[in-house]
Short mmCIF file of C-alpha atoms in Angstrom, two decimals:
data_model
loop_
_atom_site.label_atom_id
_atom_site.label_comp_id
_atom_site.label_asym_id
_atom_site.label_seq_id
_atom_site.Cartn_x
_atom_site.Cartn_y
_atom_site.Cartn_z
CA UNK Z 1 -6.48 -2.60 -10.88
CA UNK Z 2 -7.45 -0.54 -13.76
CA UNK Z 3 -8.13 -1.89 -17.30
CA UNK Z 4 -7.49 -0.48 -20.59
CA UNK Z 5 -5.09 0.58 -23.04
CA UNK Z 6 -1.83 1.06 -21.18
CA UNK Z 7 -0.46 0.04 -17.91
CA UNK Z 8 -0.40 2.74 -15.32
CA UNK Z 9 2.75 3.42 -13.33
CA UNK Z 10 3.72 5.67 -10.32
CA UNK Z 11 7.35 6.30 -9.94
CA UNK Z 12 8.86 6.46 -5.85
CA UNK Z 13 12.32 7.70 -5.84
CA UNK Z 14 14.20 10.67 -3.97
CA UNK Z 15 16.15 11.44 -7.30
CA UNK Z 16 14.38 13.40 -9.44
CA UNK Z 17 16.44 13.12 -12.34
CA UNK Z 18 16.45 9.07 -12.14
CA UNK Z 19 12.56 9.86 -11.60
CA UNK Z 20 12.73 12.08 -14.74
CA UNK Z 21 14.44 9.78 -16.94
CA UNK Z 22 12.34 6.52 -16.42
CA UNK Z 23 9.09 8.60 -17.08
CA UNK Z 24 10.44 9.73 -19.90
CA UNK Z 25 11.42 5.74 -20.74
CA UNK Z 26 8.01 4.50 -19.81
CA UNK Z 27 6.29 7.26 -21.50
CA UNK Z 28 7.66 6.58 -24.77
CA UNK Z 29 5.60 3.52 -25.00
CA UNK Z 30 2.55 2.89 -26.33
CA UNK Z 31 0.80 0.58 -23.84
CA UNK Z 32 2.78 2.50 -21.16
CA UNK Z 33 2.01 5.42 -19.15
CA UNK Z 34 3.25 7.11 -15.41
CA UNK Z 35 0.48 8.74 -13.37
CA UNK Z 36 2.31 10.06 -10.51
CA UNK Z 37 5.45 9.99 -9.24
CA UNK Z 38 6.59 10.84 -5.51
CA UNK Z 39 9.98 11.85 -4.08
CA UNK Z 40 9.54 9.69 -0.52
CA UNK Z 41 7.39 6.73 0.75
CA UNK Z 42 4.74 8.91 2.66
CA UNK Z 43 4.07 11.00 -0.17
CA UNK Z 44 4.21 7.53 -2.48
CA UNK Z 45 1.02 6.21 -0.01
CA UNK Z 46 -0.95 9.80 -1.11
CA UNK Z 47 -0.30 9.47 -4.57
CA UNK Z 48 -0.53 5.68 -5.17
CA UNK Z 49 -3.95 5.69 -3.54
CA UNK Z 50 -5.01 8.88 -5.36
CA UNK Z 51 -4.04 8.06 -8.82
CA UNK Z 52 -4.66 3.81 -8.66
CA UNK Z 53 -1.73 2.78 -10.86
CA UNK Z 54 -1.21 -1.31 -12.01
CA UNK Z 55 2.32 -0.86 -11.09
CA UNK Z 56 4.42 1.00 -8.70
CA UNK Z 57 7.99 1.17 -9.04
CA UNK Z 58 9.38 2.13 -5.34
CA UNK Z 59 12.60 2.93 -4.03
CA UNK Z 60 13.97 1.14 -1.05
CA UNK Z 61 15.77 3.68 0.80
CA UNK Z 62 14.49 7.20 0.92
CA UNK Z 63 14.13 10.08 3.46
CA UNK Z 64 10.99 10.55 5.37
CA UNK Z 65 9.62 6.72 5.29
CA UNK Z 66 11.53 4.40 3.38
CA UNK Z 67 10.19 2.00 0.13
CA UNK Z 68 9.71 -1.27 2.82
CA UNK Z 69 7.50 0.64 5.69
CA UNK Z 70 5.62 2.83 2.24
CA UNK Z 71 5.51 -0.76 0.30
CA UNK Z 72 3.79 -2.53 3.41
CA UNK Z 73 1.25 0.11 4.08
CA UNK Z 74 -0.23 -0.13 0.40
CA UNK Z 75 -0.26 -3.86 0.30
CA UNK Z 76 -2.65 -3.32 3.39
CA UNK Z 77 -4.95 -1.72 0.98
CA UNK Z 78 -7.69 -3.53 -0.96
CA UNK Z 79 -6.45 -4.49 -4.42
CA UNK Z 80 -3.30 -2.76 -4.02
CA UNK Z 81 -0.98 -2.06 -7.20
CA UNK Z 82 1.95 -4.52 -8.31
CA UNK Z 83 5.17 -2.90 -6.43
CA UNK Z 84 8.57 -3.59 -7.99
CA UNK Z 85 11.52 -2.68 -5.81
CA UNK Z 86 14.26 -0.61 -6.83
CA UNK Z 87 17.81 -1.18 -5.30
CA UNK Z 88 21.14 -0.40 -6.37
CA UNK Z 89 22.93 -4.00 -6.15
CA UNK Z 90 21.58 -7.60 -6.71
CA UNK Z 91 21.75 -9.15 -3.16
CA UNK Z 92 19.71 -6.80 -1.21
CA UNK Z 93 18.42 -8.29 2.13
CA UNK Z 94 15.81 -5.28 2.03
CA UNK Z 95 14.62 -6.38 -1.43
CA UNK Z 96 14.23 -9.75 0.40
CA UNK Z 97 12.24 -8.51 3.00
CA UNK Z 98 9.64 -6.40 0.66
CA UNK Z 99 9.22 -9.49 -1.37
CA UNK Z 100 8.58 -11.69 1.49
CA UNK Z 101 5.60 -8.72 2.44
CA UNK Z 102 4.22 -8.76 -0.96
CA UNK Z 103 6.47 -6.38 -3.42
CA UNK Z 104 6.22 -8.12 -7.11
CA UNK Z 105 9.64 -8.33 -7.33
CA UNK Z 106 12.82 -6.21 -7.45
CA UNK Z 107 15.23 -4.47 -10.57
CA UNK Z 108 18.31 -2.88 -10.28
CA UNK Z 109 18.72 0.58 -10.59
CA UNK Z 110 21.29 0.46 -13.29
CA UNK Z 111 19.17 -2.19 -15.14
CA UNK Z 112 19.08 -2.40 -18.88
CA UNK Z 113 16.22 0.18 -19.83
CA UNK Z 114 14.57 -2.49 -22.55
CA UNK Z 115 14.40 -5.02 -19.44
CA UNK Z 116 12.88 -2.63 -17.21
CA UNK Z 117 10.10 -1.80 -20.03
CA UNK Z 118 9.54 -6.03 -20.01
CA UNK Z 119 9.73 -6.08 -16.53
CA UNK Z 120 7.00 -3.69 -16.15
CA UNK Z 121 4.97 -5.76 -18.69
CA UNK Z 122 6.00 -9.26 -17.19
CA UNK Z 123 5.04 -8.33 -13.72
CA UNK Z 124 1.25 -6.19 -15.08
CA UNK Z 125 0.74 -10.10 -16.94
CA UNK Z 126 1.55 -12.38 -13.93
CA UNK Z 127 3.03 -14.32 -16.29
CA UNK Z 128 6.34 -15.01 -15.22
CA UNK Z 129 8.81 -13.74 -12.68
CA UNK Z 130 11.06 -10.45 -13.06
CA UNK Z 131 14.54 -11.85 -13.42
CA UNK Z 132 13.71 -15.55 -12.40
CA UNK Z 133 17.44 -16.32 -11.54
CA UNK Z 134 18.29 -13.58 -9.39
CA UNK Z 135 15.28 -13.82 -7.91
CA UNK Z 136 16.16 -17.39 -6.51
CA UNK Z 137 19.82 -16.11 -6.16
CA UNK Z 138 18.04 -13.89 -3.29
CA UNK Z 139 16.03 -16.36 -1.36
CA UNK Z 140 18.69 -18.46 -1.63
CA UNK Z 141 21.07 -16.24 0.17
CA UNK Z 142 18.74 -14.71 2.04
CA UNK Z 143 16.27 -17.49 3.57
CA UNK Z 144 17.09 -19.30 6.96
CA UNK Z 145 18.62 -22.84 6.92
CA UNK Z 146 15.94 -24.47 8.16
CA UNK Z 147 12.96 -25.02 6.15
CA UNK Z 148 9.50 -24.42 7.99
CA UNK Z 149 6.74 -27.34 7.64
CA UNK Z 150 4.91 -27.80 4.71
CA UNK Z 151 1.42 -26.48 5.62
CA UNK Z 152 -1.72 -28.80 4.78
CA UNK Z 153 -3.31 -26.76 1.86
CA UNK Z 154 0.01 -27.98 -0.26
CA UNK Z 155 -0.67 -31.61 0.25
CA UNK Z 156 -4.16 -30.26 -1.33
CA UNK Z 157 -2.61 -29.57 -4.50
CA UNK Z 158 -3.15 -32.56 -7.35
CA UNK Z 159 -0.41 -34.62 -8.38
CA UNK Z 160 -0.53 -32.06 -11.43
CA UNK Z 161 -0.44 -29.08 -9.87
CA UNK Z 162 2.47 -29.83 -8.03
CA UNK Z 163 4.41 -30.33 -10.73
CA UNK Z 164 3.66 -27.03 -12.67
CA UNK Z 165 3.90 -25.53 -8.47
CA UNK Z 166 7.74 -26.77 -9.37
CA UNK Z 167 8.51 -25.82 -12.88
CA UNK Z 168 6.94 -22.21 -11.48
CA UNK Z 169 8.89 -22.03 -7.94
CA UNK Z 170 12.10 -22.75 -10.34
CA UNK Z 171 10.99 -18.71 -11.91
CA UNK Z 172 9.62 -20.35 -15.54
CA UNK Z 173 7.08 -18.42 -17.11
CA UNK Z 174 3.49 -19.92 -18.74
CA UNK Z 175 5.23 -20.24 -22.12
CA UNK Z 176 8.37 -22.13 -21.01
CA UNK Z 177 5.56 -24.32 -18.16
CA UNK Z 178 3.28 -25.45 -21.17
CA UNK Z 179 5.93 -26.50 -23.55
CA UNK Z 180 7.64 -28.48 -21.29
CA UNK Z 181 3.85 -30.30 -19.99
CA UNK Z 182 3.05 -30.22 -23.79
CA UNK Z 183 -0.07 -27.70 -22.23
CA UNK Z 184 -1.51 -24.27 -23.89
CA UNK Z 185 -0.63 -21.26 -22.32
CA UNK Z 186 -4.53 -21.26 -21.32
CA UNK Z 187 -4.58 -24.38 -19.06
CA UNK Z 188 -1.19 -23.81 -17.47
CA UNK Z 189 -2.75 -20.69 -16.50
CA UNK Z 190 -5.54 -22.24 -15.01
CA UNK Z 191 -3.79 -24.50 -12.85
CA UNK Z 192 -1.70 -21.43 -11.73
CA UNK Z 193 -4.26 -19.24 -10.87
CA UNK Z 194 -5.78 -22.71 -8.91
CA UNK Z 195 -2.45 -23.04 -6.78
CA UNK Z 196 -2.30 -19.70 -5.70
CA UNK Z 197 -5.61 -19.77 -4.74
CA UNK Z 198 -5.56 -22.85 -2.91
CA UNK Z 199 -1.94 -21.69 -0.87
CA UNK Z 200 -3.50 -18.22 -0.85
CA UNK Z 201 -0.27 -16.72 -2.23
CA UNK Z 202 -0.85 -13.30 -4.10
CA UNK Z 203 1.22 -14.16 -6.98
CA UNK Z 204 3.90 -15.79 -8.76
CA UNK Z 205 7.01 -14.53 -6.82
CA UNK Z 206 5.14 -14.98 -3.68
CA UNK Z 207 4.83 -18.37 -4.76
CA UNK Z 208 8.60 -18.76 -5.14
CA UNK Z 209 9.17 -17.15 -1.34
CA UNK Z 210 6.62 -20.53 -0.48
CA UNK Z 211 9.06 -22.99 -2.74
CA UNK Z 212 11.93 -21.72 -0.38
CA UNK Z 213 10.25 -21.10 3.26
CA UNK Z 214 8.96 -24.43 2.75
CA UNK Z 215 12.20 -26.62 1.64
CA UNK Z 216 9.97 -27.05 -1.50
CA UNK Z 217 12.63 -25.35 -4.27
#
């Protein structure tokens, strides 16, 4: 997406007073800055693909077309924006389901407003995974028993890369990857951005939704 000084964000909720607070939030930082904001998902497709943000923060249930149907017609587009869902409790089968599609990842509603600033940040980097542990927490609970077969293009990966496929299906970020594999940031990195290719999985957390489809977590 675009490249520069701050990270653009679109806001997608019904509320406009939650809408009006987190601009005001994201606004007050420096490397930080909302470009549109829209009150359902149809609107949400107009303005995302009118103002091009990095990072779309989209409700899940709203009037008109809902965050999941909205969230899956931008991921159609070329080079679509990171979307982060927003739901109101921690175990949302429907946060499930628009990670599974392609969201980035999911906060709560009520979340801590220094985490959502990081989370904004964290999922921009594709460094790490928003909230690693709930994250898994949600697979967990909400993928099927039975694992489905491990596709070739894994058993492609080199002995190394499946180990740092591991350490990053368990939600740990660069940092925490290349001090435990005594590796720089830069090479862990390399071999991420060399997995994902190879599984053609769009990021991290879509590489976590692979971990646990595939009995691999």
């Amino acid at each position: 997406m675009t490249t520069g000084a701050s990270i653009r964000v679109v806001l997608v909720d019904d509320q406009a007073l939650f809408r009006a607070g987190i601009r005001m939030l994201v606004d007050s930082q420096p490397d930080l800055e909302v470009v549109g904001e829209a009150s359902d998902g149809q609107e949400a497709i107009a303005v995302v693909r009118g103002a091009r943000p990095d990072v779309v923060l989209m409700d899940i249930r709203m009037p008109v077309l809902d965050g999941l149907a909205a969230t899956a017609e931008l991921l159609r587009d070329a080079d679509p924006p990171r979307i982060v869902m927003l739901t109101t409790f921690d175990l949302d089968e429907a946060a499930a389901r628009a990670i599974r599609q392609g969201a980035s990842g999911f906060l709560l509603k009520d979340a801590d407003p220094e985490f959502l600033l990081a989370a904004i940040r964290t999922v921009h980097a594709g460094s790490a995974v928003i909230a690693a542990s709930a994250t898994r927490d949600l697979f967990a609970r909400f993928t099927d028993a039975a694992p489905r077969p491990i596709p070739p293009a894994y058993r492609e990966l080199t002995e190394r890369e499946r180990e740092i496929f591991a350490l990053a299906a368990r939600g740990l970020s660069n940092a925490e990857i290349a001090a435990r594999e005594f590796l720089s940031e830069a090479t862990v990195k390399t071999h991420i951005s060399r997995i994902l290719t190879k599984l053609a999985l769009r990021d991290r957390v879509q590489l976590v939704v692979f971990a646990f489809e595939h009995g691999l977590a």
